[in-house]
């Protein structure tokens, strides 16, 4: 990070057809791409692109993506980055284009070299890429003996570099913390409701028998079956009551007819 210079611009974008979250960090001559570890505790190096070998194009909105721009170049595959708003899209395009012009004016004949992927970087002892954390900034032991004078000069340079790296890391970690907060809120909103196991769920209900009230504990399954039986009994009672009402209505109509006939007969006599 010391050799890359100061951070000019940075922010989060979505990359690829599956919209993977990535952090783009713009340095004076390099565009760095980072991702966040699953625990949101560190950044993972994804690659870097020299500004002398890339171009930025603003893309029109389509069904696949909106607020997007592309990063293209002769030595890299086309990268489509999707921003959250139109303002972010325009800011990224303007800032990177302006910095590309500045770099090309300052270095007329740049040499474009393809950047190796992270897993092929020169790491001794292991080929597995590790997440970038604060421990990566710790000084490593010297590989060969140095005299006192060179050791003192190296120590001063290292301390100054560590201070600059620590400042850059604090800025990046601040963005990581805000992203972690958004991720926590979104994951809490998307969490499924707790699963209920009917056999294990218990229900406490009051049982009134012979003028005595007691408390009884039943499982959810037993309660459901008991309610089903009660509903069935209520339906039978309702059907019986309806049948009785219909018989009473018919008897009342017959009685009304008999009374009417008697009244008619008595009036004629």
Coordinates of C-alpha atoms in Angstrom, one line a residue:
X1 CA 0.0 0.0 0.0
X2 CA 2.9 2.4 0.7
X3 CA 4.0 2.2 -3.0
X4 CA 0.5 2.7 -4.3
X5 CA 0.2 6.2 -2.8
X6 CA -2.8 8.0 -1.4
X7 CA -6.4 6.9 -1.8
X8 CA -8.2 9.2 -4.3
X9 CA -11.6 7.5 -4.3
X10 CA -13.2 4.4 -3.0
X11 CA -16.6 2.7 -2.7
X12 CA -18.6 -0.5 -3.0
X13 CA -19.9 -1.8 -6.3
X14 CA -21.5 -5.1 -7.6
X15 CA -19.4 -7.0 -10.1
X16 CA -20.3 -9.9 -12.4
X17 CA -23.6 -11.4 -13.5
X18 CA -24.3 -12.6 -9.9
X19 CA -23.6 -9.1 -8.5
X20 CA -20.8 -10.0 -6.1
X21 CA -20.0 -7.2 -3.6
X22 CA -16.6 -5.6 -4.3
X23 CA -14.7 -2.6 -3.0
X24 CA -12.8 -0.4 -5.6
X25 CA -10.0 1.7 -4.3
X26 CA -8.5 4.3 -6.6
X27 CA -4.8 5.1 -6.2
X28 CA -2.8 7.6 -8.3
X29 CA -1.7 4.9 -10.8
X30 CA -3.7 1.8 -9.8
X31 CA -7.3 0.6 -9.3
X32 CA -7.4 -1.9 -6.5
X33 CA -10.2 -4.4 -6.1
X34 CA -11.0 -6.0 -2.7
X35 CA -13.7 -8.2 -1.3
X36 CA -14.8 -8.7 2.3
X37 CA -14.4 -12.0 4.2
X38 CA -17.4 -14.0 5.2
X39 CA -17.1 -12.9 8.8
X40 CA -16.7 -9.2 7.7
X41 CA -13.5 -9.0 9.7
X42 CA -10.9 -8.5 6.9
X43 CA -10.4 -7.6 3.2
X44 CA -9.4 -10.1 0.6
X45 CA -7.2 -9.0 -2.3
X46 CA -8.9 -9.6 -5.7
X47 CA -6.5 -7.9 -8.0
X48 CA -5.2 -4.5 -9.2
X49 CA -5.3 -2.8 -12.6
X50 CA -2.8 -0.1 -13.8
X51 CA -4.6 3.0 -15.0
X52 CA -2.4 3.1 -18.1
X53 CA -3.9 -0.1 -19.4
X54 CA -7.6 0.4 -18.8
X55 CA -10.5 2.5 -20.1
X56 CA -13.8 3.5 -18.5
X57 CA -17.1 3.5 -20.3
X58 CA -20.5 4.5 -18.9
X59 CA -23.2 1.9 -19.7
X60 CA -26.8 2.6 -20.5
X61 CA -29.4 1.0 -18.2
X62 CA -30.7 -2.4 -19.3
X63 CA -32.8 -5.2 -17.8
X64 CA -29.6 -6.9 -16.5
X65 CA -28.1 -3.9 -14.7
X66 CA -28.6 -0.2 -14.0
X67 CA -26.2 2.6 -13.0
X68 CA -23.3 0.5 -14.4
X69 CA -19.9 1.3 -16.0
X70 CA -17.4 -1.0 -17.6
X71 CA -13.7 -1.4 -17.2
X72 CA -12.0 -2.6 -20.3
X73 CA -8.4 -3.0 -21.6
X74 CA -6.3 -5.0 -24.0
X75 CA -4.8 -7.2 -21.3
X76 CA -7.9 -7.8 -19.1
X77 CA -11.3 -9.2 -19.4
X78 CA -14.3 -6.8 -19.5
X79 CA -15.5 -5.9 -16.0
X80 CA -19.0 -4.5 -15.4
X81 CA -19.4 -2.6 -12.1
X82 CA -22.9 -1.7 -10.9
X83 CA -23.4 1.3 -8.6
X84 CA -26.2 2.0 -6.2
X85 CA -27.2 5.4 -7.7
X86 CA -26.7 7.5 -10.8
X87 CA -24.5 9.9 -8.8
X88 CA -22.1 7.1 -7.8
X89 CA -21.9 5.9 -11.4
X90 CA -21.1 9.4 -12.7
X91 CA -18.6 10.0 -9.9
X92 CA -16.7 6.8 -10.6
X93 CA -16.6 7.4 -14.3
X94 CA -15.4 11.1 -14.0
X95 CA -12.8 10.4 -11.3
X96 CA -11.2 7.4 -13.0
X97 CA -11.2 9.1 -16.4
X98 CA -9.6 12.2 -15.0
X99 CA -6.9 10.2 -13.2
X100 CA -6.2 8.1 -16.4
X101 CA -5.6 11.3 -18.3
X102 CA -3.3 12.6 -15.6
X103 CA -1.3 9.4 -15.6
X104 CA -1.0 9.3 -19.3
X105 CA 0.2 12.9 -19.5
X106 CA 2.8 12.3 -16.8
X107 CA 4.1 9.0 -18.3
X108 CA 4.1 9.3 -22.2
X109 CA 5.3 5.7 -22.8
X110 CA 3.8 3.4 -20.2
X111 CA 4.5 -0.3 -20.2
X112 CA 1.4 -2.3 -19.7
X113 CA 1.9 -5.7 -18.0
X114 CA -0.9 -8.1 -17.0
X115 CA -1.3 -8.4 -13.3
X116 CA -1.0 -12.0 -11.9
X117 CA -4.0 -13.4 -10.1
X118 CA -4.0 -13.4 -6.3
X119 CA -3.3 -17.2 -6.1
X120 CA -0.2 -16.9 -8.2
X121 CA 1.4 -14.1 -6.3
X122 CA 4.8 -14.6 -4.8
X123 CA 4.1 -16.0 -1.4
X124 CA 6.7 -18.3 0.2
X125 CA 5.7 -21.4 2.2
X126 CA 2.0 -21.5 1.0
X127 CA 0.0 -21.1 -2.2
X128 CA -3.3 -20.3 -0.3
X129 CA -4.4 -16.7 -0.4
X130 CA -5.0 -15.3 3.1
X131 CA -7.3 -12.5 4.0
X132 CA -5.7 -9.1 4.3
X133 CA -5.8 -7.9 8.0
X134 CA -3.8 -5.8 10.3
X135 CA -1.4 -8.7 11.0
X136 CA -0.2 -8.4 7.3
X137 CA 1.4 -5.0 8.2
X138 CA 3.7 -6.5 10.8
X139 CA 7.4 -6.5 9.9
X140 CA 9.0 -9.8 8.9
X141 CA 12.5 -10.9 10.0
X142 CA 15.3 -10.0 7.6
X143 CA 16.4 -12.7 5.1
X144 CA 20.1 -11.7 5.3
X145 CA 22.4 -9.9 7.6
X146 CA 22.5 -6.1 7.4
X147 CA 25.0 -3.7 8.9
X148 CA 24.0 -1.2 11.6
X149 CA 23.7 1.8 9.3
X150 CA 21.4 0.1 6.8
X151 CA 19.4 -1.4 9.6
X152 CA 18.7 2.0 11.1
X153 CA 17.7 3.4 7.7
X154 CA 15.5 0.4 7.0
X155 CA 13.8 0.8 10.4
X156 CA 13.0 4.5 9.8
X157 CA 11.6 3.7 6.4
X158 CA 9.6 0.8 7.7
X159 CA 8.1 2.8 10.6
X160 CA 7.0 5.5 8.2
X161 CA 5.5 3.0 5.8
X162 CA 3.6 1.2 8.7
X163 CA 2.1 4.6 9.8
X164 CA 0.9 5.3 6.3
X165 CA -0.5 1.8 5.9
X166 CA -2.2 2.0 9.2
X167 CA -4.0 5.2 8.2
X168 CA -5.1 3.7 4.9
X169 CA -6.3 0.5 6.7
X170 CA -8.4 2.6 9.2
X171 CA -10.2 4.3 6.3
X172 CA -10.9 0.9 4.6
X173 CA -12.0 -0.7 7.9
X174 CA -14.5 2.2 8.4
X175 CA -16.1 1.4 5.1
X176 CA -16.1 -2.3 6.1
X177 CA -17.8 -1.6 9.4
X178 CA -20.6 0.3 7.6
X179 CA -21.0 -2.6 5.2
X180 CA -21.1 -5.0 8.1
X181 CA -23.9 -3.0 9.7
X182 CA -26.0 -3.1 6.5
X183 CA -25.3 -6.8 6.1
X184 CA -26.4 -7.5 9.7
X185 CA -29.7 -5.5 9.2
X186 CA -30.5 -7.2 5.9
X187 CA -29.7 -10.7 7.2
X188 CA -31.9 -10.1 10.2
X189 CA -34.8 -9.0 7.9
X190 CA -34.3 -12.1 5.7
X191 CA -34.0 -14.7 8.5
X192 CA -36.8 -17.2 8.3
X193 CA -39.2 -17.5 11.2
X194 CA -38.4 -20.2 13.9
X195 CA -39.6 -23.7 13.0
X196 CA -42.3 -25.1 15.3
X197 CA -42.3 -28.9 16.1
X198 CA -45.8 -29.9 16.8
X199 CA -44.9 -32.8 19.0
X200 CA -42.7 -30.7 21.3
X201 CA -45.0 -27.6 21.6
X202 CA -47.1 -27.6 24.7
X203 CA -50.4 -25.7 25.5
X204 CA -51.8 -25.1 28.9
X205 CA -55.6 -24.9 29.1
X206 CA -58.2 -24.8 31.9
X207 CA -60.4 -27.8 32.4
X208 CA -63.7 -27.3 34.1
X209 CA -65.5 -30.5 35.3
X210 CA -68.1 -30.9 38.1
X211 CA -67.7 -27.3 39.3
X212 CA -64.0 -27.7 39.6
X213 CA -61.4 -25.8 37.5
X214 CA -58.0 -27.3 36.9
X215 CA -55.0 -26.7 34.6
X216 CA -54.1 -29.3 32.1
X217 CA -51.0 -29.4 29.8
X218 CA -51.5 -30.8 26.3
X219 CA -49.3 -31.1 23.3
X220 CA -50.1 -29.1 20.2
X221 CA -51.2 -32.3 18.3
X222 CA -53.6 -33.4 21.1
X223 CA -55.1 -29.9 21.2
X224 CA -55.7 -29.8 17.5
X225 CA -57.4 -33.2 17.5
X226 CA -59.5 -32.2 20.5
X227 CA -60.6 -29.1 18.7
X228 CA -61.4 -31.1 15.6
X229 CA -63.7 -33.4 17.7
X230 CA -65.4 -30.4 19.3
X231 CA -66.0 -28.8 15.9
X232 CA -67.5 -32.1 14.7
X233 CA -69.8 -32.4 17.7
X234 CA -70.9 -28.8 17.3
X235 CA -71.7 -29.4 13.6
X236 CA -73.8 -32.4 14.6
X237 CA -75.7 -30.4 17.3
X238 CA -76.3 -27.6 14.8
X239 CA -77.7 -30.1 12.3
X240 CA -79.9 -31.6 14.9
X241 CA -81.2 -28.2 16.0
X242 CA -81.9 -27.2 12.4
X243 CA -83.8 -30.4 11.9
X244 CA -85.9 -29.8 15.0
X245 CA -86.6 -26.2 14.0
X246 CA -87.8 -27.5 10.6
X247 CA -90.1 -30.0 12.2
X248 CA -91.5 -27.3 14.5
X249 CA -92.1 -25.0 11.6
X250 CA -94.0 -27.7 9.6
X251 CA -96.1 -28.6 12.7
X252 CA -96.9 -24.9 13.2
X253 CA -98.0 -24.5 9.6
X254 CA -100.3 -27.6 10.0
X255 CA -101.8 -26.2 13.2
X256 CA -102.4 -22.8 11.5
X257 CA -104.1 -24.6 8.6
X258 CA -106.4 -26.5 11.0
X259 CA -107.3 -23.4 13.0
X260 CA -108.1 -21.5 9.8
X261 CA -110.4 -24.3 8.5
X262 CA -112.2 -24.4 11.8
X263 CA -112.8 -20.7 11.8
X264 CA -114.1 -20.8 8.2
X265 CA -116.5 -23.7 9.1
X266 CA -117.8 -21.8 12.2
X267 CA -118.4 -18.6 10.2
X268 CA -120.6 -20.5 7.6
X269 CA -122.7 -22.0 10.3

